[in-house]
Short mmCIF file of C-alpha atoms in Angstrom, two decimals:
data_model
loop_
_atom_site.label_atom_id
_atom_site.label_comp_id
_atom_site.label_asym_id
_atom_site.label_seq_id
_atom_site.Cartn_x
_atom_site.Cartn_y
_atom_site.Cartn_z
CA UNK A 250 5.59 0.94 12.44
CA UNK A 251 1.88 1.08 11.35
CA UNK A 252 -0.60 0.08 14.48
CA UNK A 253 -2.86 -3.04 14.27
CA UNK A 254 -6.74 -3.15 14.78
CA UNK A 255 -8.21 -6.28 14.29
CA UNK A 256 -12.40 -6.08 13.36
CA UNK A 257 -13.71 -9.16 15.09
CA UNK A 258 -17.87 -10.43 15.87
CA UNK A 259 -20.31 -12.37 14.96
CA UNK A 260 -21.55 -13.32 11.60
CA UNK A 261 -23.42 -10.83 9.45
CA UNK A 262 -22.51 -7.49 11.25
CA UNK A 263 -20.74 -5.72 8.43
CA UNK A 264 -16.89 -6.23 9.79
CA UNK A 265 -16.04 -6.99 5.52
CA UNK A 266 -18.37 -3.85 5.08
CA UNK A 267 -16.28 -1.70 7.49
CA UNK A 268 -13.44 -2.77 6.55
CA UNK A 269 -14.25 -2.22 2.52
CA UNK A 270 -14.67 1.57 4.18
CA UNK A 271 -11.35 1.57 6.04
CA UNK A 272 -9.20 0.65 3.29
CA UNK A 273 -11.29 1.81 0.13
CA UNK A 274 -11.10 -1.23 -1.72
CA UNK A 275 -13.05 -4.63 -2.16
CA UNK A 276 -11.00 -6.89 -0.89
CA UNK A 277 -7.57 -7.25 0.99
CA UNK A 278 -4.53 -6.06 -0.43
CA UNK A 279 -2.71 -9.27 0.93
CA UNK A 280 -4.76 -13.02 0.17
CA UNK A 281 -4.32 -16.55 0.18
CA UNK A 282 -0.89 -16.22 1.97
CA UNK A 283 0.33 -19.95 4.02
CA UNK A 284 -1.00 -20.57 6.44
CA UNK A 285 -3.95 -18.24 6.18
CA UNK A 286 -7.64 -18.75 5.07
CA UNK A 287 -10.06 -16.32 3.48
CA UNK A 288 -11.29 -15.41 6.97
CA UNK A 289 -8.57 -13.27 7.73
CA UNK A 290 -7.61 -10.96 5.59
CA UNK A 291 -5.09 -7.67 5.63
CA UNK A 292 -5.37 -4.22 4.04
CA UNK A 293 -4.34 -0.49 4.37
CA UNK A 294 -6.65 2.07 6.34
CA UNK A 295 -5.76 5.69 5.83
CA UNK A 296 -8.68 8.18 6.92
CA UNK A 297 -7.99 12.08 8.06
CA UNK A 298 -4.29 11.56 8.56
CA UNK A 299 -4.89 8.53 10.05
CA UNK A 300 -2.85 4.91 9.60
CA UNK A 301 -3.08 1.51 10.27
CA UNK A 302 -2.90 -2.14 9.56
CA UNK A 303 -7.02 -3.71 9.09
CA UNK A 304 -7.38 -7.37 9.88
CA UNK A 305 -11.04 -8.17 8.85
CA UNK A 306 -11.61 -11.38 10.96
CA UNK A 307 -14.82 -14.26 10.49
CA UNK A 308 -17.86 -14.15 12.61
CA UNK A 309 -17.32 -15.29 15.78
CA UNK A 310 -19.37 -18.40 16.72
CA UNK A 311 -20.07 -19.94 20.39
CA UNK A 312 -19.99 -23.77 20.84
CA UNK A 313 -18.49 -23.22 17.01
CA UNK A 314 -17.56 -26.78 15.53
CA UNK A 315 -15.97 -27.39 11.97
CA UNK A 316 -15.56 -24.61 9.68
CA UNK A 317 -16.43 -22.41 12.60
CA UNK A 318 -14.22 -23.79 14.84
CA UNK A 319 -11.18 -22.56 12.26
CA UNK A 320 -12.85 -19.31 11.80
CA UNK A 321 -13.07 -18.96 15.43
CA UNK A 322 -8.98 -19.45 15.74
CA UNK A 323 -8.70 -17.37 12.94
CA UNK A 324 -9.92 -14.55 14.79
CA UNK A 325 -7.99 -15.13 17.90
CA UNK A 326 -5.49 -15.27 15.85
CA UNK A 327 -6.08 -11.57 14.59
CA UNK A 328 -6.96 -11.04 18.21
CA UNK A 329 -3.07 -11.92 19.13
CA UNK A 330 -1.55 -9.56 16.17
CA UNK A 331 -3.67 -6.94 16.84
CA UNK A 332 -2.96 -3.81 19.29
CA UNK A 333 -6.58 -2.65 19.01
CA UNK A 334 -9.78 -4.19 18.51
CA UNK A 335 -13.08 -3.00 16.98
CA UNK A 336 -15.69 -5.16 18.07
CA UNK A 337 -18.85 -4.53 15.40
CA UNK A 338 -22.45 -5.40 16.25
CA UNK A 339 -25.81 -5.27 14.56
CA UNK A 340 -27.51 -1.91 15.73
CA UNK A 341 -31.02 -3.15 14.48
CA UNK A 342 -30.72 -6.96 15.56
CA UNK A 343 -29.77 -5.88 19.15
CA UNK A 344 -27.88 -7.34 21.79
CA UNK A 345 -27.66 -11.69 21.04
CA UNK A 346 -25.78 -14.17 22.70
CA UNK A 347 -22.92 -14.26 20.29
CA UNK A 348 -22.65 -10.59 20.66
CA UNK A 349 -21.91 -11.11 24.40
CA UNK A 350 -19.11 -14.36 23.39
CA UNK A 351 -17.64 -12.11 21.43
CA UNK A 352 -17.71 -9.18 23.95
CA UNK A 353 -16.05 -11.68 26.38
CA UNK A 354 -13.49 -12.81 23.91
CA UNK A 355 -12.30 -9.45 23.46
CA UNK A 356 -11.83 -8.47 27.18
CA UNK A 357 -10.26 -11.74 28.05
CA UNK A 358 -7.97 -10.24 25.24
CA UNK A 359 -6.67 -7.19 27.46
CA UNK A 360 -6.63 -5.27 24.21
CA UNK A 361 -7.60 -1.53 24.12
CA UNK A 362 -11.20 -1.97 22.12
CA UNK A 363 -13.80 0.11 20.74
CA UNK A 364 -17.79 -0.80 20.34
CA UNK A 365 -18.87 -0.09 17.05
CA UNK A 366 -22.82 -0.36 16.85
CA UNK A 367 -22.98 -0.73 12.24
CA UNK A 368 -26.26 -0.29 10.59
CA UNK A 369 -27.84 2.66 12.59
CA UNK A 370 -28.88 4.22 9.43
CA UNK A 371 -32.34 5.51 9.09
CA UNK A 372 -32.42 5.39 13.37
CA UNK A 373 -32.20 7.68 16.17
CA UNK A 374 -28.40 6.70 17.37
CA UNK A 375 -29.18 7.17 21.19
CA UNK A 376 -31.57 4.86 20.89
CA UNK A 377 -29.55 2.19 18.28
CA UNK A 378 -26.86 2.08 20.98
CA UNK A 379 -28.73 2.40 24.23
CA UNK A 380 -28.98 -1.68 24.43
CA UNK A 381 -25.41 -2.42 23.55
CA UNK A 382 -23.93 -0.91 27.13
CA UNK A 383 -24.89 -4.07 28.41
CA UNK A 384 -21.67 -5.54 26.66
CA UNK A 385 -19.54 -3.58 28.82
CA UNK A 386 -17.57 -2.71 26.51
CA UNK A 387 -17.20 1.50 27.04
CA UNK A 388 -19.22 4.03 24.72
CA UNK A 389 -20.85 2.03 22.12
CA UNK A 390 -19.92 4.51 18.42
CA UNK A 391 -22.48 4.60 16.03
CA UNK A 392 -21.30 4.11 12.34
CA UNK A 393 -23.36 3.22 9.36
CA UNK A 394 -20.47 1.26 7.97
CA UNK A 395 -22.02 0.64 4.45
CA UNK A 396 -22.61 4.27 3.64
CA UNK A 397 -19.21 5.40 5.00
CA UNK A 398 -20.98 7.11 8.38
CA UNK A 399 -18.91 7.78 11.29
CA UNK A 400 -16.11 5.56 10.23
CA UNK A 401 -13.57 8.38 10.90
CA UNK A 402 -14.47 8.81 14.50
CA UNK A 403 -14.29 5.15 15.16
CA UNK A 404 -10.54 5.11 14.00
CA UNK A 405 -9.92 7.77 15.99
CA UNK A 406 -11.24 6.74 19.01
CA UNK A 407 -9.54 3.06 17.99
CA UNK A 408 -5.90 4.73 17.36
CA UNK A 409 -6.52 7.17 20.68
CA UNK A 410 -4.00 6.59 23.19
CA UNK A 411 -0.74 5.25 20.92
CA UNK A 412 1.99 7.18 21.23
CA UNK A 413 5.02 7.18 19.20
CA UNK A 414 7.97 5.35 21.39
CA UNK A 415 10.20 8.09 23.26
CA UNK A 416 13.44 7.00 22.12
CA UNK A 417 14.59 4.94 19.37
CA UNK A 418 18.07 3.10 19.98
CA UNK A 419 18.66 3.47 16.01
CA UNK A 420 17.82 5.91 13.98
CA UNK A 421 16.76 4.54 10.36
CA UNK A 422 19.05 6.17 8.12
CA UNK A 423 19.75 6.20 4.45
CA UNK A 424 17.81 4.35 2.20
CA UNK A 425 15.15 1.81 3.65
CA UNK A 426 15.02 -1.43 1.90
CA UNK A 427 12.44 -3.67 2.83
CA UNK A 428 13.12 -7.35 1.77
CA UNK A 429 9.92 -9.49 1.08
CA UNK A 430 8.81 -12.72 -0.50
CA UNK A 431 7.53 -16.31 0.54
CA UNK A 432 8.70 -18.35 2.92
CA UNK A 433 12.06 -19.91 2.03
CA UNK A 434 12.88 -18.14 -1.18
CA UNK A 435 16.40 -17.14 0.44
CA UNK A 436 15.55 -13.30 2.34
CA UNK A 437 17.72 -13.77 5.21
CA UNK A 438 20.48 -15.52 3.61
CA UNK A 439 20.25 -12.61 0.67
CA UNK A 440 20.69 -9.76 3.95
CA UNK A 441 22.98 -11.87 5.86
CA UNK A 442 25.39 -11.64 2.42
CA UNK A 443 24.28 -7.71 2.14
CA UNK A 444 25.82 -7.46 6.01
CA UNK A 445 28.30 -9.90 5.57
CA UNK A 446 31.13 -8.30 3.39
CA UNK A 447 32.49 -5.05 4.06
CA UNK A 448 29.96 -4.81 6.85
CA UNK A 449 30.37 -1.08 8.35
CA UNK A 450 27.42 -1.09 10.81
CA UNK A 451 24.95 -3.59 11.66
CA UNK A 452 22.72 -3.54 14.60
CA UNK A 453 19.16 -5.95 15.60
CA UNK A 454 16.27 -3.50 17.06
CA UNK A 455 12.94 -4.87 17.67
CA UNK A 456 10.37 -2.51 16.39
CA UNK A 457 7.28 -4.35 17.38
CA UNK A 458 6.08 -7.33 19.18
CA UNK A 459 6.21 -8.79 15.66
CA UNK A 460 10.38 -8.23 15.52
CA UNK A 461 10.27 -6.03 12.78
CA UNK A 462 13.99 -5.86 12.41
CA UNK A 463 15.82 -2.43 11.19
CA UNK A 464 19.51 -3.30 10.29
CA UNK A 465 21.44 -0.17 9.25
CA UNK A 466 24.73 -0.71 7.26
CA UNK A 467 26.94 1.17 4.66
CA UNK A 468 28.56 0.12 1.73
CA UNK A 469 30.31 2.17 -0.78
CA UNK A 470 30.15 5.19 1.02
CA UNK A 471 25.94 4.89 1.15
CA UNK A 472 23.58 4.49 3.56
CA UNK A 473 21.19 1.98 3.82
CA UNK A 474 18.61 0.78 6.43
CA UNK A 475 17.63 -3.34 5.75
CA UNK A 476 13.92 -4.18 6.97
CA UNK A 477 14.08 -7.51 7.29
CA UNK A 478 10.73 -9.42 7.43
CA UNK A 479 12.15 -12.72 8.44
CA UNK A 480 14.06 -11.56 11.56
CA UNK A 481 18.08 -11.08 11.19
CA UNK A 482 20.10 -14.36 12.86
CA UNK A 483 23.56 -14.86 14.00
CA UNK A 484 25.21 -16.24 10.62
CA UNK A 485 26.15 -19.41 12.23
CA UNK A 486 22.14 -20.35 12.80
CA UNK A 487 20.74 -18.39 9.18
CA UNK A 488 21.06 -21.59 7.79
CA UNK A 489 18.86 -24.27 10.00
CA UNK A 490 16.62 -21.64 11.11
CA UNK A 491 12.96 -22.07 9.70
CA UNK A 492 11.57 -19.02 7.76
CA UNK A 493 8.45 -17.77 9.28
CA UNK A 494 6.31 -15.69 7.30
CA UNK A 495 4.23 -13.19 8.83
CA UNK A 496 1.68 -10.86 7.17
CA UNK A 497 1.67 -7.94 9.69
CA UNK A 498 5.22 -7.86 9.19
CA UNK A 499 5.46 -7.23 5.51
CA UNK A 500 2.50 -5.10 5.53
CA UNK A 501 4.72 -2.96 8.33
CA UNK A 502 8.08 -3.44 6.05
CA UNK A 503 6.42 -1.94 3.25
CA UNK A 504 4.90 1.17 4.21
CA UNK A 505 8.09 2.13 6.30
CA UNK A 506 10.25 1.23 3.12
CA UNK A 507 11.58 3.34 0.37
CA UNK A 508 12.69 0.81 -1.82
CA UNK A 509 11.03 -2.85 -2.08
CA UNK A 510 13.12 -5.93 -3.18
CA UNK A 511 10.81 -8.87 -3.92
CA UNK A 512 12.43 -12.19 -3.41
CA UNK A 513 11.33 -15.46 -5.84
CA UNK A 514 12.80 -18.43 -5.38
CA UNK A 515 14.43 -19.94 -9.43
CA UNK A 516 12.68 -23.13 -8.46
CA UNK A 517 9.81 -22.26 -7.90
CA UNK A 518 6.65 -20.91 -9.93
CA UNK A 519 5.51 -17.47 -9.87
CA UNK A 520 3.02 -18.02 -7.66
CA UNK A 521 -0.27 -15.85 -6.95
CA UNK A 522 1.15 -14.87 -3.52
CA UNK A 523 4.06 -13.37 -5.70
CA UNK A 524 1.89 -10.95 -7.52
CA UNK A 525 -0.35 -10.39 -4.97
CA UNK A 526 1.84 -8.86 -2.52
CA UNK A 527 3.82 -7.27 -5.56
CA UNK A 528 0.75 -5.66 -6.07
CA UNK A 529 0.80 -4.56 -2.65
CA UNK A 530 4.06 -2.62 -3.15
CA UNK A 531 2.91 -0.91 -6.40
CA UNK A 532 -0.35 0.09 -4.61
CA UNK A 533 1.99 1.64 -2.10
CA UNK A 534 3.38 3.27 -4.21
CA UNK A 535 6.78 1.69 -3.55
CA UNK A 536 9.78 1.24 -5.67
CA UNK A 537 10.36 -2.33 -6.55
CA UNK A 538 13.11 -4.56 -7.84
CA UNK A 539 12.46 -7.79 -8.23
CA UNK A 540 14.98 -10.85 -7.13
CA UNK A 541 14.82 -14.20 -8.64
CA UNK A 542 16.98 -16.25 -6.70
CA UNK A 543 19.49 -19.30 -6.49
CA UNK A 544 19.51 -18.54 -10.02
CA UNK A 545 23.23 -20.45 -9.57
CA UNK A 546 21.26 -24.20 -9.98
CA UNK A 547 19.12 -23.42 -13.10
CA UNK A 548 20.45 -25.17 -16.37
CA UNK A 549 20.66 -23.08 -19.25
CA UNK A 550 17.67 -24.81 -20.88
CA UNK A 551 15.43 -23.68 -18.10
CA UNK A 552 16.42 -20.16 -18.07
CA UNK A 553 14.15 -18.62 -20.69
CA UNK A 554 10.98 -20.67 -19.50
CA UNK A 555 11.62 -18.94 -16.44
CA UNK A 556 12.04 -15.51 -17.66
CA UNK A 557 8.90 -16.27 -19.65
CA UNK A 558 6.87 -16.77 -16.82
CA UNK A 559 7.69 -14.10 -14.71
CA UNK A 560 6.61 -11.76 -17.73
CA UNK A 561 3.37 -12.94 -18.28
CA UNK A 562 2.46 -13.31 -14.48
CA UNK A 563 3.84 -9.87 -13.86
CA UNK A 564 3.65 -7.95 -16.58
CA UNK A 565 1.76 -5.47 -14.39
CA UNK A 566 5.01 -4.26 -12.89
CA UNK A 567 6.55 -4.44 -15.85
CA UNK A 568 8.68 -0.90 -15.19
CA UNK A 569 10.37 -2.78 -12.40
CA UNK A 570 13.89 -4.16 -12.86
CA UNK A 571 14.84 -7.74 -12.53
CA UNK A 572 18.02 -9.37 -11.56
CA UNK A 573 18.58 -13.02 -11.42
CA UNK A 574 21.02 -13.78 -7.97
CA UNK A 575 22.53 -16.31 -5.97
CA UNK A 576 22.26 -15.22 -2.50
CA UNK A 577 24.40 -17.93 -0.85
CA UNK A 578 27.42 -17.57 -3.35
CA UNK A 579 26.75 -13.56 -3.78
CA UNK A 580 26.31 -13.59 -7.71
CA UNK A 581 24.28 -10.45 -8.65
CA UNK A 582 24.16 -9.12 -5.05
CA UNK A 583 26.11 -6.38 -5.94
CA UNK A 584 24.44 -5.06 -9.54
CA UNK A 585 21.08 -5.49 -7.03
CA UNK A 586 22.17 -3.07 -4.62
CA UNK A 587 23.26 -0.56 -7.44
CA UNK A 588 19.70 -1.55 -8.80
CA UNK A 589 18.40 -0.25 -5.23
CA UNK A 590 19.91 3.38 -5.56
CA UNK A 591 18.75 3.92 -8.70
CA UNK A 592 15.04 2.86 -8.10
CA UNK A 593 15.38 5.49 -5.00
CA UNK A 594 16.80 7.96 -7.17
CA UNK A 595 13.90 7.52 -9.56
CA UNK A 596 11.13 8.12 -6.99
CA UNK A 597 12.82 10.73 -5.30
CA UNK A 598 13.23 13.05 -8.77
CA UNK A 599 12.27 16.34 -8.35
CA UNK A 600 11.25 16.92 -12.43
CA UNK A 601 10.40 20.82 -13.03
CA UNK A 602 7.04 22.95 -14.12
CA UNK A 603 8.26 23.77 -17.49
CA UNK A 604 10.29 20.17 -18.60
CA UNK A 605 7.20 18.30 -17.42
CA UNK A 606 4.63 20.58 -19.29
CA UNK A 607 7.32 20.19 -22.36
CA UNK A 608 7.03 16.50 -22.19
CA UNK A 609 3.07 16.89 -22.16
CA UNK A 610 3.20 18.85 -25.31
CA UNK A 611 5.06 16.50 -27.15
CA UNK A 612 2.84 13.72 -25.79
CA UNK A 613 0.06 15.56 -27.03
CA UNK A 614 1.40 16.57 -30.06
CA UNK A 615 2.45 12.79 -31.13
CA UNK A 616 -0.97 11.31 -29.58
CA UNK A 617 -3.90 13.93 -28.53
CA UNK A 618 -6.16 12.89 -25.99
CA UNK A 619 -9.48 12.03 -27.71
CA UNK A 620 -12.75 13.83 -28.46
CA UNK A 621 -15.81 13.76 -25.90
CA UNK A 622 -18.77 15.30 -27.30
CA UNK A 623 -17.38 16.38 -30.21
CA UNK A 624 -15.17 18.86 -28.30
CA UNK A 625 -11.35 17.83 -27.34
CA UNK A 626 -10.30 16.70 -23.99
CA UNK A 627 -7.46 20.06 -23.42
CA UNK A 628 -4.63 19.73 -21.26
CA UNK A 629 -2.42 22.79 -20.47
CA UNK A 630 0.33 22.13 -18.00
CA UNK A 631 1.64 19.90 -15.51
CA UNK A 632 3.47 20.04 -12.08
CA UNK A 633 5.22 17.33 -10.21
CA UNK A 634 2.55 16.67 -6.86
CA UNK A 635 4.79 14.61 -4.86
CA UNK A 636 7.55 12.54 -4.86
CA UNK A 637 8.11 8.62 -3.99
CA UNK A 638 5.86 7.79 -5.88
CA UNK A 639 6.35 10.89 -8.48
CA UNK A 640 2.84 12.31 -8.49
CA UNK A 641 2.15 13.98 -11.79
CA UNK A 642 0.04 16.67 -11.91
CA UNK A 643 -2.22 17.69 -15.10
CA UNK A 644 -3.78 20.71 -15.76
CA UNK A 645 -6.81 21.34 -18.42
CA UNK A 646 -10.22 21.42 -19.50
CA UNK A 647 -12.54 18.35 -19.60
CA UNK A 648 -10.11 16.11 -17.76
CA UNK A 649 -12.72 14.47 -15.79
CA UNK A 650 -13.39 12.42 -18.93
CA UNK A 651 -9.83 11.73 -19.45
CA UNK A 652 -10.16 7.51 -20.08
CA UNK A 653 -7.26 5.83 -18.17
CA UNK A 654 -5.65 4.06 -21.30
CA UNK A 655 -4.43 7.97 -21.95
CA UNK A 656 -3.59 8.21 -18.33
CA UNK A 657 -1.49 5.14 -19.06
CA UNK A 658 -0.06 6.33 -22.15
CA UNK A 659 1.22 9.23 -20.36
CA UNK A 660 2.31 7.45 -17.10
CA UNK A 661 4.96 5.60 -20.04
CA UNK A 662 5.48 8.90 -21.68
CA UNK A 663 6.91 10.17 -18.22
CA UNK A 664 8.39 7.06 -16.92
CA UNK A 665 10.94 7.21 -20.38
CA UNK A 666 11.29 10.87 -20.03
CA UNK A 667 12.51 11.21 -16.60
CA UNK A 668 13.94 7.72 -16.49
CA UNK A 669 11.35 6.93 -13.86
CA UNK A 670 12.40 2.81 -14.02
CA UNK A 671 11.22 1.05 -10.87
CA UNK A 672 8.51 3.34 -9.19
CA UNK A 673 5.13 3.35 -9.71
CA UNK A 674 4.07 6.66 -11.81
CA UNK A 675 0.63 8.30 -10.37
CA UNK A 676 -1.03 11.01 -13.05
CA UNK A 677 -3.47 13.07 -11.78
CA UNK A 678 -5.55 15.34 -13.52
CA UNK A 679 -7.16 18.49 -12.64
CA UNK A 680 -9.54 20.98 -14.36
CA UNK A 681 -9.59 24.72 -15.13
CA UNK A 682 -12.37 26.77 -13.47
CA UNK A 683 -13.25 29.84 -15.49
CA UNK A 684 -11.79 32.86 -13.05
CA UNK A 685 -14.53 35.16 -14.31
CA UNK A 686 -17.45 32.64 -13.50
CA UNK A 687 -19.99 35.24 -11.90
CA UNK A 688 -18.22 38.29 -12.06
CA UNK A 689 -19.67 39.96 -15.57
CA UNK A 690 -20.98 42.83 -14.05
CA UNK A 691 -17.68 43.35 -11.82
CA UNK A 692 -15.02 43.34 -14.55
CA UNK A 693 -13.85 46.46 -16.57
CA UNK A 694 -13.89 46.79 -20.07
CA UNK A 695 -10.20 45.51 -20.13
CA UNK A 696 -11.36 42.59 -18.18
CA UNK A 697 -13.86 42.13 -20.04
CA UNK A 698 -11.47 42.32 -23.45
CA UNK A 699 -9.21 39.21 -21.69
CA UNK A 700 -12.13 37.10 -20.54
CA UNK A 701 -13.00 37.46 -24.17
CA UNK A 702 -9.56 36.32 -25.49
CA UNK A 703 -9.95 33.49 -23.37
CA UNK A 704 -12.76 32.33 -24.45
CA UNK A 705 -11.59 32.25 -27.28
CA UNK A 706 -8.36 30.71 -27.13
CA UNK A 707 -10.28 27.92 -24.84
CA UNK A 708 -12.39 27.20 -27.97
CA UNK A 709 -9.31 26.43 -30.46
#
């Protein structure tokens, strides 16, 4: 499972600015989940093969009352989730009393922690971080966090040290299914009746201090491994137990996943938590299914008001199939799991040079990518890039200026093609570099003759 670093100080030190850099986006992926407030938020760092969870945290504030009293449990909040800590200063304000609360805060912690002195642009760094030893905190790092400046070395000196554990009890086999959604919208009673019938294997293993639970099973001669983000129970408590709904959790569940189901509860609205962490998924690059459940208590009047709704809220994962279930009496549960395998299959496809370049001339041919400058956008050939999500690869001239509603077009050109229902689709496009740039006076005449042809044949 992904590690934790929580990015915790006081106000106005550029933690929202660092961790914009960490996770290239900004704001967080996950937002205005229960029981959280905008001072906490969650995202994705990735940086030179690097991989983490990013808490960004509120400032920290001494003798804090009010709305800095939350934002001060907020952060020891983060503080508790977190295996490693980033504590950011001001490199040109210098060392300040709230620097050294904050300092204290995070070795009460016992957390593994890293100094990070921000804004040392534009200044010797020896002397930026020469003050901030006094915090006792190890090697102050120097970053510049706002112009993306030694944010790479801070994550690796953060991540140093964490080792992968030595033995796993279970391996995770199969397909991994991780099953998300609100509280109470019906996740553990939907794996309980997963595991319940013609239950071949099932096994609890902690895989964090936040029980992230892997549950391996088999049905119909498949493999599957269940992450559960609500924690599997004996049957006989599922059904007083109290949902609990962590962040850090489904953040973990999805990046170790294959295949996302998306739980909504059939009374309910689609709320903005819904899309927001569905958008989580697709950024992923995750298959998804979505699951609308206790679909069993609906009248018939309601039905199409509902199926309305979840259209227009999510029509940004429109490519993702939706099944209406009943976890408690099982309605559905089966046609889901069939829904599962074929998702998987879908971002697993391996999909061939020539049938994918085929498919781009026939995209072309029906709709061709517009003019810039006069002169046509030219695309050649494409190759598949990678697989779950199916990365796309396209090859031609000018594709820098490619607009993304053609990107789009052909992301739904593919998807029908290749039957890609469920996954995200990523195109990519790459140009052509002229192999005789610079070499005039090095080719032969029959060189020569073929750069001239393709010059040519470029211009058509």
């Amino acid at each position: 499972m992904l590690p934790v670093v929580a990015l915790i100080g006081r106000p106005n030190v550029g933690k929202s600015t660092l961790f914009n850099a960490l996770t290239g986006t900004r704001d967080a992926l996950v937002a205005d989940l229960p029981g959280l407030t905008r001072d906490r938020q969650y995202g994705y760092a990735r940086r030179a093969g690097l991989a983490c969870i990013v808490i960004d945290t509120g400032g920290l504030v001494e003798r804090a009352e009010d709305v800095e009293r939350l934002m001060v449990e907020q952060t020891e909040r983060a503080i508790e989730e977190a295996d490693r800590l980033i504590v950011v200063v001001d490199g040109r304000a210098g060392v300040t009393p709230q620097d050294e609360f904050a300092a204290r805060l995070a070795r009460r912690s016992g957390k593994p922690l890293v100094l990070a002195v921000n804004k040392t642009e534009g200044f010797d760094e020896d002397v930026a971080v020469a003050e901030f030893h006094a915090l006792g905190l190890g090697e102050p790092q120097p970053i510049a966090a706002a112009h993306d400046r030694g944010v790479t070395d801070l994550l690796l000196h953060a991540l140093s040290g964490l080792e992968e554990p030595a033995e796993q009890p279970i391996e995770a086999t199969g397909i991994k299914v991780a099953v998300v959604g609100r509280p109470n919208v019906g996740k553990s009673t939907l794996i309980n009746r997963l595991l319940g019938e013609n239950r071949l294997v099932a096994f609890d293993r902690p895989g964090t201090t936040r029980d992230a639970v892997f549950v391996p099973f088999e049905r119909d001669g498949e493999r599957y491994t269940l992450i559960d983000t609500a924690g599997v129970r004996r049957r006989a408590r599922v059904e007083d137990a109290v949902e609990k709904f962590s962040v850090i959790k489904t953040l973990q569940a999805i990046e170790s996943a294959h295949v996302v189901v998306l739980v909504m509860d059939a009374h309910d609205t689609v709320a903005e938590q819904d899309a927001s962490l569905l958008g989580t998924v697709i950024e992923e690059g995750r298959a998804v299914v979505l699951a609308v459940n206790k679909w069993d208590n609906i009248p018939m009047e309601q039905r199409d008001h509902i199926r309305a709704q979840i259209q227009q809220r999510l029509t940004f994962a429109d490519f993702a199939p939706l099944h209406f279930i009943s976890a408690r009496h099982g309605t559905g549960v089966g046609e889901l799991l069939a829904t599962v395998r074929r998702v998987y299959g879908a971002a697993t496809r391996e999909m061939s040079t020539p049938e994918l370049t085929r498919v781009l001339e026939a995209a072309i041919a029906s709709h061709p990518p517009p003019l810039v400058s006069g002169r046509r956008i030219k695309l050649r050939y494409a190759h598949q890039g990678g697989r779950n999500p199916p990365v796309i690869v396209v090859h031609g001239n000018q594709t820098e200026h490619v607009p993304d509603a053609y990107r789009r077009y052909l992301v739904n050109v593919y998807r029908q093609a290749f039957d890609l229902a469920g996954t995200p689709v990523r195109v990519l496009f790459r140009g052509e570099e002229n192999p005789f740039a610079g070499r005039r006076n090095e080719l032969t005449p029959r060189q020569r003759r073929k750069r001239k042809r393709l010059i040519q044949r470029n211009k058509r």
